[in-house]
Amino acid sequence: MAPYQGEFASYAPIRRLTENKRVRDLLGKYDIVEAPLTGSGAGDVSGSTFVTPENLPRTKGWIPDYVISVDGSLAEVPVDNGYPGAEVAYMTVATVLLDLKKMHELDAQRPVDPKLFRTTRTTDPVDAVLPGCNVTFKGETSPAASLRRGVIELFADQRAFETGETLLDTYHVLLEHKPDASQNCPYGEGCGMSPVGAYQRGTNMYSCPCPSNLPLYSTDALRFHERFNPIGSNGMVFGEIMQVLERLWLVHVLRGMEQRGHLNALARLAVIMDGPLAVFGQPAWISQAIAEELERLNKRLRAATGTDMLIIGVEKSGFFVEHFEKLCNAADKGRVPFSIPNQTALLLTDQYIKRQVIFSDGKKPYGDATYFGRKLLYRTKSGAKIVATLPFLEPGHRKLDTALPSQFPRLADALNVFDSLVSSRYPNALVPISLAHGEAAIPLSHGTRVLEKLARELMETGE
């Protein structure tokens, strides 16, 4: 509970908690799991595999001609419309095309004119604003209904190429793979269908078969509205929309290349996404749909070129990043019976993840419902620590009880990309992701004030 303005917490609650017998008894019942890196399990890699680039079949020194990187950013901005807590969310997804061949040519001619160096990248942003608490579109009945309409309009308005399918068209392709699991109607008991609240899936905008013919949208299947908070911040909902937008855009770009007859160019490209190859929360079902579409595209690429797509998810923070940092520190200090020298990768099994990173005794593989790729940890030639995900491109890649190099498509090339593109500006970062982040990041101080002013002015004029 938030304090009043100017109110400060006293130490009395801390004293009560530390002296309370019930609290102490409850804490005594909790089991502290021994950290494997420092306990009796130190050094147990649980079937995971250490590999180095030299041990992998590869084209020596291969680097892609181009790198496509995708990163997004969002900012929740308060708006003054007369209602307390009113907010909108500004979102931007930046796609950066980096001409790596040209960049290396310029790099060999140092010093390089900064203007000339900037010509090695092209940026294509997707910008949007969505309503949150106490903000309603004209003609809509509620903020939640406004958010639902805002999502489908956003998807319908975006396309990566001048012609061809829209982002909504791409989504509809993935929607075909959605399991027929039960889902509540967005209107709940307000829907007159029997059974009460049963959701009827459809395409684009359509009418619920209830007596009121209430409007439904195909994007309702992503279930963003189920967590909408009508009396507070919707950061969790906006975060889910952001992650779907980023990953859907990846599939959209690849399908656009296929439709233009440029799919074979993927053999010379690397696609790098910010974050893991996964979708969490209410829309998690779409991760498996993405995996199926990537597998289809990859079969066509492999048949034509004999090679797989190189798609990489890179994590900047989180449990796996924290674990890798601790693991390297422990190895460097001799606390585990192995070392992790530069240019060494650790390919992770399900058992390793559950014992060392995410404590679990679950029977299902880690990330079974959320990931469309699998994890690896890599210490680059310069010592940077990269936590990455490579995609599932065939059924065998999903068998997390083993960690064979063959289960990580284009592994050797991915490691070479990490060595070639590690950033000198930021620790444990890759240049393409830092460039995409720079294009997408919304400044949290001055930037949000500008966006707040923009929202107020446009809402007042009705634009």
Short mmCIF file of C-alpha atoms in Angstrom, two decimals:
data_model
loop_
_atom_site.label_atom_id
_atom_site.label_comp_id
_atom_site.label_asym_id
_atom_site.label_seq_id
_atom_site.Cartn_x
_atom_site.Cartn_y
_atom_site.Cartn_z
CA MET A 1 0.00 0.00 0.00
CA ALA A 2 1.46 3.36 -0.99
CA PRO A 3 2.16 5.95 1.75
CA TYR A 4 0.65 9.43 1.92
CA GLN A 5 2.75 12.21 0.44
CA GLY A 6 5.53 13.03 2.88
CA GLU A 7 4.81 9.95 5.00
CA PHE A 8 7.76 7.73 5.86
CA ALA A 9 7.78 4.16 7.13
CA SER A 10 8.80 3.44 10.73
CA TYR A 11 10.79 0.47 11.98
CA ALA A 12 7.89 -0.86 14.08
CA PRO A 13 6.53 -3.18 11.35
CA ILE A 14 9.99 -4.70 10.81
CA ARG A 15 10.37 -5.32 14.55
CA ARG A 16 6.92 -6.96 14.71
CA LEU A 17 7.68 -9.22 11.75
CA THR A 18 11.05 -10.37 13.03
CA GLU A 19 9.67 -11.10 16.53
CA ASN A 20 6.32 -12.61 15.52
CA LYS A 21 6.22 -16.35 16.41
CA ARG A 22 3.87 -17.27 13.55
CA VAL A 23 6.15 -15.60 11.01
CA ARG A 24 9.20 -17.37 12.43
CA ASP A 25 7.38 -20.73 12.40
CA LEU A 26 6.35 -20.25 8.76
CA LEU A 27 9.91 -19.39 7.74
CA GLY A 28 11.10 -22.51 9.52
CA LYS A 29 8.89 -24.63 7.25
CA TYR A 30 10.41 -23.28 4.03
CA ASP A 31 13.10 -25.37 2.40
CA ILE A 32 16.20 -23.53 1.23
CA VAL A 33 17.39 -25.30 -1.88
CA GLU A 34 21.16 -25.66 -1.87
CA ALA A 35 22.64 -23.61 -4.66
CA PRO A 36 24.38 -26.11 -6.97
CA LEU A 37 27.25 -23.74 -7.80
CA THR A 38 28.32 -23.59 -4.15
CA GLY A 39 26.84 -26.77 -2.65
CA SER A 40 27.35 -30.49 -3.07
CA GLY A 41 26.09 -30.33 -6.66
CA ALA A 42 28.79 -27.92 -7.80
CA GLY A 43 29.96 -28.75 -11.28
CA ASP A 44 26.96 -30.88 -12.25
CA VAL A 45 26.07 -29.83 -15.78
CA SER A 46 23.21 -32.36 -15.94
CA GLY A 47 23.83 -33.58 -19.46
CA SER A 48 24.52 -30.13 -20.85
CA THR A 49 27.35 -29.92 -23.35
CA PHE A 50 30.42 -27.69 -23.58
CA VAL A 51 31.41 -26.89 -27.15
CA THR A 52 33.85 -24.56 -28.89
CA PRO A 53 33.66 -23.23 -32.45
CA GLU A 54 36.65 -25.35 -33.43
CA ASN A 55 34.70 -28.51 -32.57
CA LEU A 56 31.79 -27.65 -34.84
CA PRO A 57 31.42 -28.14 -38.60
CA ARG A 58 31.21 -24.70 -40.14
CA THR A 59 32.31 -22.38 -42.88
CA LYS A 60 35.42 -20.85 -41.37
CA GLY A 61 35.02 -17.18 -40.61
CA TRP A 62 31.43 -17.05 -41.88
CA ILE A 63 29.59 -13.83 -41.13
CA PRO A 64 26.28 -12.76 -42.63
CA ASP A 65 26.10 -10.10 -45.31
CA TYR A 66 23.23 -8.47 -43.45
CA VAL A 67 21.76 -8.60 -39.96
CA ILE A 68 18.14 -7.82 -39.18
CA SER A 69 17.61 -6.88 -35.54
CA VAL A 70 14.29 -6.27 -33.81
CA ASP A 71 13.72 -4.49 -30.50
CA GLY A 72 10.75 -2.73 -28.95
CA SER A 73 10.00 -0.23 -26.24
CA LEU A 74 6.91 1.03 -24.47
CA ALA A 75 6.06 3.88 -22.15
CA GLU A 76 2.94 4.26 -20.03
CA VAL A 77 1.95 7.92 -20.08
CA PRO A 78 -0.70 9.61 -17.92
CA VAL A 79 -3.26 11.76 -19.71
CA ASP A 80 -5.41 14.51 -18.29
CA ASN A 81 -8.96 13.75 -19.46
CA GLY A 82 -10.74 14.44 -16.20
CA TYR A 83 -10.54 10.88 -14.87
CA PRO A 84 -7.98 9.80 -12.25
CA GLY A 85 -5.37 7.30 -13.39
CA ALA A 86 -6.09 7.79 -17.09
CA GLU A 87 -3.21 6.48 -19.20
CA VAL A 88 -2.15 5.48 -22.68
CA ALA A 89 0.75 3.30 -23.79
CA TYR A 90 3.13 4.41 -26.53
CA MET A 91 4.86 1.52 -28.26
CA THR A 92 7.57 1.35 -30.86
CA VAL A 93 9.20 -1.64 -32.53
CA ALA A 94 12.37 -0.86 -34.46
CA THR A 95 13.66 -3.12 -37.21
CA VAL A 96 17.26 -2.31 -38.13
CA LEU A 97 18.90 -3.69 -41.26
CA LEU A 98 22.66 -3.67 -40.78
CA ASP A 99 24.87 -3.98 -43.86
CA LEU A 100 27.57 -6.01 -42.15
CA LYS A 101 29.70 -6.43 -45.24
CA LYS A 102 29.89 -2.68 -45.77
CA MET A 103 30.46 -2.10 -42.05
CA HIS A 104 33.52 -4.36 -42.03
CA GLU A 105 34.87 -2.70 -45.17
CA LEU A 106 34.60 0.71 -43.51
CA ASP A 107 36.02 -0.63 -40.26
CA ALA A 108 39.16 -1.67 -42.11
CA GLN A 109 39.64 1.97 -43.25
CA ARG A 110 39.68 3.70 -39.87
CA PRO A 111 39.08 6.46 -39.00
CA VAL A 112 35.59 6.34 -40.49
CA ASP A 113 33.37 9.33 -41.14
CA PRO A 114 30.38 8.85 -38.74
CA LYS A 115 27.96 9.97 -41.45
CA LEU A 116 29.31 7.33 -43.80
CA PHE A 117 29.16 4.69 -41.07
CA ARG A 118 25.49 5.46 -40.42
CA THR A 119 24.73 4.51 -44.04
CA THR A 120 25.40 0.89 -43.07
CA ARG A 121 22.05 0.68 -41.29
CA THR A 122 18.44 1.28 -42.25
CA THR A 123 15.65 1.58 -39.71
CA ASP A 124 11.96 0.79 -40.12
CA PRO A 125 9.93 1.63 -37.00
CA VAL A 126 6.41 0.58 -36.03
CA ASP A 127 4.88 3.21 -33.76
CA ALA A 128 1.56 2.92 -31.94
CA VAL A 129 -0.47 4.18 -29.03
CA LEU A 130 -3.04 2.09 -27.14
CA PRO A 131 -5.61 3.10 -24.51
CA GLY A 132 -5.30 2.10 -20.88
CA CYS A 133 -7.20 2.80 -17.70
CA ASN A 134 -10.00 5.42 -18.01
CA VAL A 135 -9.33 6.11 -21.71
CA THR A 136 -12.06 5.18 -24.20
CA PHE A 137 -12.24 5.34 -27.99
CA LYS A 138 -15.16 7.30 -29.41
CA GLY A 139 -18.13 4.95 -29.78
CA GLU A 140 -16.72 2.27 -27.47
CA THR A 141 -18.37 1.19 -24.24
CA SER A 142 -15.29 0.84 -22.02
CA PRO A 143 -11.50 1.17 -21.86
CA ALA A 144 -11.17 -2.63 -22.16
CA ALA A 145 -13.28 -2.65 -25.35
CA SER A 146 -11.16 0.25 -26.63
CA LEU A 147 -7.96 -1.72 -26.04
CA ARG A 148 -9.37 -4.70 -27.94
CA ARG A 149 -10.26 -2.49 -30.90
CA GLY A 150 -6.92 -0.70 -30.69
CA VAL A 151 -4.98 -3.97 -31.00
CA ILE A 152 -6.73 -5.20 -34.14
CA GLU A 153 -6.48 -1.76 -35.77
CA LEU A 154 -2.77 -1.66 -34.98
CA PHE A 155 -2.22 -5.06 -36.62
CA ALA A 156 -4.35 -4.10 -39.63
CA ASP A 157 -2.45 -0.82 -40.19
CA GLN A 158 1.06 -2.31 -40.30
CA ARG A 159 2.94 -3.99 -43.13
CA ALA A 160 6.68 -4.43 -43.59
CA PHE A 161 6.51 -4.08 -47.38
CA GLU A 162 4.56 -1.67 -49.57
CA THR A 163 2.42 -4.47 -50.95
CA GLY A 164 1.43 -7.88 -49.65
CA GLU A 165 -0.08 -9.04 -46.43
CA THR A 166 -0.59 -6.89 -43.37
CA LEU A 167 0.54 -7.78 -39.89
CA LEU A 168 -3.05 -8.83 -39.23
CA ASP A 169 -2.91 -11.22 -42.20
CA THR A 170 0.22 -12.78 -40.73
CA TYR A 171 -1.51 -13.12 -37.38
CA HIS A 172 -4.45 -14.90 -39.04
CA VAL A 173 -2.02 -17.48 -40.47
CA LEU A 174 -0.77 -18.20 -36.94
CA LEU A 175 -4.30 -18.18 -35.56
CA GLU A 176 -5.01 -21.27 -37.65
CA HIS A 177 -2.57 -23.16 -35.40
CA LYS A 178 -4.26 -22.14 -32.14
CA PRO A 179 -5.48 -25.13 -30.11
CA ASP A 180 -9.24 -25.32 -29.60
CA ALA A 181 -8.93 -24.56 -25.89
CA SER A 182 -11.85 -22.96 -24.11
CA GLN A 183 -11.74 -19.20 -23.70
CA ASN A 184 -14.06 -16.72 -22.06
CA CYS A 185 -15.97 -14.23 -24.16
CA PRO A 186 -14.62 -10.69 -23.65
CA TYR A 187 -18.12 -9.66 -22.51
CA GLY A 188 -18.41 -12.34 -19.83
CA GLU A 189 -21.92 -12.57 -18.47
CA GLY A 190 -22.91 -9.67 -20.70
CA CYS A 191 -22.88 -12.16 -23.57
CA GLY A 192 -26.19 -13.97 -23.89
CA MET A 193 -24.72 -17.19 -25.29
CA SER A 194 -25.09 -20.58 -23.68
CA PRO A 195 -22.93 -21.68 -22.00
CA VAL A 196 -22.44 -18.27 -20.48
CA GLY A 197 -19.32 -16.47 -21.67
CA ALA A 198 -18.26 -19.01 -24.33
CA TYR A 199 -15.96 -17.32 -26.87
CA GLN A 200 -16.61 -17.84 -30.59
CA ARG A 201 -13.40 -17.52 -32.61
CA GLY A 202 -13.57 -15.73 -35.97
CA THR A 203 -11.55 -13.64 -38.45
CA ASN A 204 -11.12 -9.86 -38.55
CA MET A 205 -14.06 -8.03 -36.94
CA TYR A 206 -17.26 -10.05 -36.63
CA SER A 207 -20.37 -10.26 -34.46
CA CYS A 208 -20.89 -12.52 -31.49
CA PRO A 209 -23.80 -14.91 -32.18
CA CYS A 210 -25.46 -13.70 -28.98
CA PRO A 211 -28.80 -11.82 -29.23
CA SER A 212 -27.00 -8.46 -28.88
CA ASN A 213 -24.59 -9.12 -31.82
CA LEU A 214 -21.71 -7.66 -29.82
CA PRO A 215 -18.51 -6.96 -31.80
CA LEU A 216 -15.66 -9.45 -31.54
CA TYR A 217 -12.15 -9.36 -33.05
CA SER A 218 -9.82 -12.12 -34.17
CA THR A 219 -7.13 -10.63 -31.91
CA ASP A 220 -9.37 -11.35 -28.88
CA ALA A 221 -7.84 -14.85 -29.10
CA LEU A 222 -4.64 -13.31 -27.67
CA ARG A 223 -6.60 -12.66 -24.46
CA PHE A 224 -4.94 -9.35 -23.61
CA HIS A 225 -8.25 -8.01 -22.27
CA GLU A 226 -8.46 -10.71 -19.59
CA ARG A 227 -5.83 -8.94 -17.48
CA PHE A 228 -6.99 -5.41 -18.21
CA ASN A 229 -7.11 -3.37 -15.00
CA PRO A 230 -9.92 -0.78 -15.08
CA ILE A 231 -8.70 0.96 -11.92
CA GLY A 232 -4.95 1.09 -12.26
CA SER A 233 -1.83 0.59 -14.35
CA ASN A 234 -1.85 -1.94 -17.18
CA GLY A 235 1.89 -2.40 -17.52
CA MET A 236 1.56 -6.21 -17.59
CA VAL A 237 -0.99 -6.09 -20.41
CA PHE A 238 1.05 -3.63 -22.46
CA GLY A 239 4.13 -5.78 -21.94
CA GLU A 240 2.32 -8.81 -23.33
CA ILE A 241 1.17 -6.82 -26.35
CA MET A 242 4.72 -5.58 -26.90
CA GLN A 243 6.26 -9.06 -26.88
CA VAL A 244 3.64 -10.39 -29.31
CA LEU A 245 4.15 -7.40 -31.60
CA GLU A 246 7.92 -7.98 -31.73
CA ARG A 247 7.68 -11.71 -32.43
CA LEU A 248 4.78 -11.40 -34.84
CA TRP A 249 6.78 -8.79 -36.75
CA LEU A 250 9.63 -11.31 -37.11
CA VAL A 251 7.32 -13.83 -38.80
CA HIS A 252 5.74 -11.06 -40.86
CA VAL A 253 9.11 -9.99 -42.30
CA LEU A 254 10.12 -13.57 -43.13
CA ARG A 255 6.80 -14.28 -44.85
CA GLY A 256 7.13 -11.04 -46.80
CA MET A 257 10.53 -12.15 -48.08
CA GLU A 258 9.05 -15.50 -49.09
CA GLN A 259 6.18 -13.84 -50.98
CA ARG A 260 8.66 -11.72 -52.94
CA GLY A 261 10.81 -14.68 -53.92
CA HIS A 262 13.64 -13.59 -51.62
CA LEU A 263 13.48 -16.43 -49.13
CA ASN A 264 16.83 -17.85 -50.32
CA ALA A 265 18.49 -14.63 -49.14
CA LEU A 266 17.95 -15.88 -45.57
CA ALA A 267 20.97 -18.13 -46.10
CA ARG A 268 23.11 -14.95 -46.06
CA LEU A 269 21.22 -13.21 -43.24
CA ALA A 270 21.14 -13.34 -39.47
CA VAL A 271 18.00 -12.26 -37.63
CA ILE A 272 18.58 -11.19 -34.03
CA MET A 273 15.75 -10.46 -31.62
CA ASP A 274 15.91 -8.75 -28.28
CA GLY A 275 14.78 -11.26 -25.65
CA PRO A 276 14.24 -15.01 -25.75
CA LEU A 277 12.43 -16.81 -28.54
CA ALA A 278 9.33 -17.15 -26.41
CA VAL A 279 5.94 -15.61 -25.64
CA PHE A 280 4.72 -15.49 -22.05
CA GLY A 281 1.41 -14.84 -20.34
CA GLN A 282 -2.07 -14.91 -21.83
CA PRO A 283 -0.97 -15.05 -25.51
CA ALA A 284 1.59 -17.84 -24.95
CA TRP A 285 -0.20 -20.15 -27.42
CA ILE A 286 1.20 -18.11 -30.30
CA SER A 287 4.75 -19.30 -29.53
CA GLN A 288 3.93 -22.79 -30.81
CA ALA A 289 2.20 -21.32 -33.86
CA ILE A 290 5.37 -19.32 -34.58
CA ALA A 291 7.45 -22.50 -34.25
CA GLU A 292 5.27 -24.27 -36.83
CA GLU A 293 5.52 -21.37 -39.29
CA LEU A 294 9.30 -21.11 -38.85
CA GLU A 295 9.62 -24.84 -39.47
CA ARG A 296 7.59 -24.50 -42.68
CA LEU A 297 9.69 -21.58 -43.94
CA ASN A 298 12.91 -23.35 -43.02
CA LYS A 299 11.96 -26.48 -44.98
CA ARG A 300 11.61 -24.36 -48.09
CA LEU A 301 14.95 -22.61 -47.43
CA ARG A 302 16.75 -25.88 -46.75
CA ALA A 303 15.34 -27.48 -49.90
CA ALA A 304 16.60 -24.56 -51.99
CA THR A 305 19.96 -23.80 -50.34
CA GLY A 306 20.85 -26.74 -48.12
CA THR A 307 21.07 -24.49 -45.05
CA ASP A 308 18.84 -23.39 -42.18
CA MET A 309 17.70 -19.96 -41.11
CA LEU A 310 19.85 -18.20 -38.54
CA ILE A 311 17.46 -16.70 -35.99
CA ILE A 312 18.77 -15.71 -32.57
CA GLY A 313 17.13 -14.39 -29.43
CA VAL A 314 19.47 -12.55 -27.06
CA GLU A 315 18.66 -11.78 -23.43
CA LYS A 316 20.01 -8.68 -21.71
CA SER A 317 18.67 -9.49 -18.23
CA GLY A 318 16.86 -12.15 -16.23
CA PHE A 319 17.58 -15.38 -14.35
CA PHE A 320 19.71 -16.94 -17.07
CA VAL A 321 21.88 -13.84 -17.42
CA GLU A 322 22.36 -13.74 -13.64
CA HIS A 323 23.13 -17.45 -13.54
CA PHE A 324 25.71 -17.24 -16.34
CA GLU A 325 27.48 -14.39 -14.58
CA LYS A 326 27.69 -16.41 -11.35
CA LEU A 327 28.75 -19.54 -13.23
CA CYS A 328 31.62 -17.76 -14.95
CA ASN A 329 32.74 -16.16 -11.69
CA ALA A 330 32.68 -19.55 -9.97
CA ALA A 331 34.62 -21.16 -12.82
CA ASP A 332 37.20 -18.36 -12.88
CA LYS A 333 37.78 -18.72 -9.13
CA GLY A 334 38.05 -22.51 -9.26
CA ARG A 335 34.85 -23.13 -7.30
CA VAL A 336 33.59 -25.66 -9.85
CA PRO A 337 35.59 -28.53 -11.42
CA PHE A 338 35.60 -27.01 -14.88
CA SER A 339 36.56 -23.78 -16.57
CA ILE A 340 34.66 -21.68 -19.09
CA PRO A 341 37.35 -20.11 -21.25
CA ASN A 342 36.58 -17.62 -23.96
CA GLN A 343 34.93 -19.04 -27.09
CA THR A 344 33.13 -21.74 -25.11
CA ALA A 345 29.41 -22.46 -25.22
CA LEU A 346 27.28 -24.42 -22.78
CA LEU A 347 24.27 -26.06 -24.44
CA LEU A 348 21.54 -26.49 -21.83
CA THR A 349 19.32 -29.47 -21.09
CA ASP A 350 16.00 -29.39 -19.29
CA GLN A 351 17.56 -31.04 -16.24
CA TYR A 352 20.28 -28.40 -16.03
CA ILE A 353 17.77 -25.56 -16.24
CA LYS A 354 15.57 -27.05 -13.51
CA ARG A 355 18.48 -27.82 -11.18
CA GLN A 356 20.61 -24.74 -11.72
CA VAL A 357 18.40 -21.86 -12.87
CA ILE A 358 14.63 -22.35 -12.44
CA PHE A 359 14.01 -24.76 -9.55
CA SER A 360 11.33 -27.24 -10.62
CA ASP A 361 10.40 -30.92 -10.42
CA GLY A 362 7.81 -30.61 -13.18
CA LYS A 363 7.47 -33.38 -15.74
CA LYS A 364 7.02 -31.07 -18.73
CA PRO A 365 10.19 -29.63 -20.30
CA TYR A 366 11.07 -26.09 -19.29
CA GLY A 367 9.29 -23.59 -21.54
CA ASP A 368 7.18 -26.29 -23.18
CA ALA A 369 4.21 -23.95 -23.70
CA THR A 370 6.09 -20.67 -24.07
CA TYR A 371 9.36 -21.16 -26.01
CA PHE A 372 9.90 -21.69 -29.73
CA GLY A 373 13.65 -22.15 -29.24
CA ARG A 374 16.22 -23.48 -26.77
CA LYS A 375 18.91 -21.94 -24.59
CA LEU A 376 22.66 -21.73 -24.78
CA LEU A 377 25.30 -19.75 -22.91
CA TYR A 378 28.38 -18.46 -24.75
CA ARG A 379 31.53 -16.71 -23.60
CA THR A 380 32.82 -14.82 -26.61
CA LYS A 381 36.35 -14.36 -27.87
CA SER A 382 36.52 -11.07 -25.96
CA GLY A 383 35.01 -12.55 -22.78
CA ALA A 384 31.48 -11.18 -23.16
CA LYS A 385 28.74 -13.41 -21.77
CA ILE A 386 25.85 -14.02 -24.16
CA VAL A 387 22.60 -15.78 -23.22
CA ALA A 388 20.90 -16.80 -26.45
CA THR A 389 18.08 -18.89 -27.88
CA LEU A 390 18.14 -20.71 -31.22
CA PRO A 391 14.82 -21.77 -32.77
CA PHE A 392 13.10 -25.13 -33.04
CA LEU A 393 13.27 -25.82 -36.78
CA GLU A 394 12.50 -29.54 -36.64
CA PRO A 395 10.98 -31.90 -34.03
CA GLY A 396 14.33 -33.21 -32.77
CA HIS A 397 15.35 -29.75 -31.60
CA ARG A 398 12.66 -29.93 -28.89
CA LYS A 399 14.16 -32.95 -27.09
CA LEU A 400 15.58 -31.11 -24.10
CA ASP A 401 16.80 -34.28 -22.34
CA THR A 402 19.88 -33.99 -24.53
CA ALA A 403 21.97 -31.01 -25.69
CA LEU A 404 23.66 -31.98 -28.93
CA PRO A 405 25.11 -29.40 -31.31
CA SER A 406 22.83 -30.77 -34.04
CA GLN A 407 19.83 -29.66 -31.94
CA PHE A 408 20.91 -26.02 -32.26
CA PRO A 409 20.49 -24.91 -35.91
CA ARG A 410 23.41 -22.92 -37.35
CA LEU A 411 25.19 -23.14 -33.99
CA ALA A 412 28.70 -22.57 -35.36
CA ASP A 413 27.55 -19.55 -37.38
CA ALA A 414 25.69 -18.16 -34.36
CA LEU A 415 28.84 -18.35 -32.22
CA ASN A 416 30.81 -16.65 -34.97
CA VAL A 417 28.21 -13.87 -35.11
CA PHE A 418 28.55 -13.37 -31.35
CA ASP A 419 32.34 -13.08 -31.66
CA SER A 420 32.07 -10.67 -34.59
CA LEU A 421 29.28 -8.43 -33.31
CA VAL A 422 29.93 -8.10 -29.59
CA SER A 423 29.62 -4.47 -28.57
CA SER A 424 32.52 -2.46 -27.18
CA ARG A 425 30.12 0.19 -25.78
CA TYR A 426 28.00 -2.01 -23.53
CA PRO A 427 28.94 -5.11 -21.51
CA ASN A 428 27.69 -8.46 -22.81
CA ALA A 429 25.80 -6.81 -25.67
CA LEU A 430 25.63 -7.23 -29.44
CA VAL A 431 25.91 -4.28 -31.83
CA PRO A 432 22.68 -5.00 -33.79
CA ILE A 433 20.57 -5.18 -30.62
CA SER A 434 22.10 -2.01 -29.20
CA LEU A 435 21.36 -0.21 -32.49
CA ALA A 436 17.75 -1.45 -32.54
CA HIS A 437 17.34 -0.51 -28.90
CA GLY A 438 18.68 2.95 -29.63
CA GLU A 439 16.04 3.38 -32.32
CA ALA A 440 13.22 2.02 -30.17
CA ALA A 441 13.99 3.24 -26.65
CA ILE A 442 11.65 5.93 -25.33
CA PRO A 443 13.42 8.33 -22.90
CA LEU A 444 11.84 7.98 -19.47
CA SER A 445 12.05 11.61 -18.39
CA HIS A 446 11.86 14.26 -21.09
CA GLY A 447 10.45 11.80 -23.62
CA THR A 448 7.39 10.87 -21.57
CA ARG A 449 6.60 14.55 -20.93
CA VAL A 450 6.57 15.15 -24.68
CA LEU A 451 4.32 12.12 -25.22
CA GLU A 452 1.97 13.22 -22.44
CA LYS A 453 1.62 16.65 -24.06
CA LEU A 454 1.01 15.04 -27.46
CA ALA A 455 -1.71 12.76 -26.07
CA ARG A 456 -3.46 15.65 -24.32
CA GLU A 457 -3.44 17.88 -27.39
CA LEU A 458 -4.65 15.21 -29.82
CA MET A 459 -7.38 13.97 -27.48
CA GLU A 460 -8.63 17.53 -27.05
CA THR A 461 -8.81 18.12 -30.82
CA GLY A 462 -10.20 14.66 -31.58
CA GLU A 463 -7.50 13.78 -34.12
#
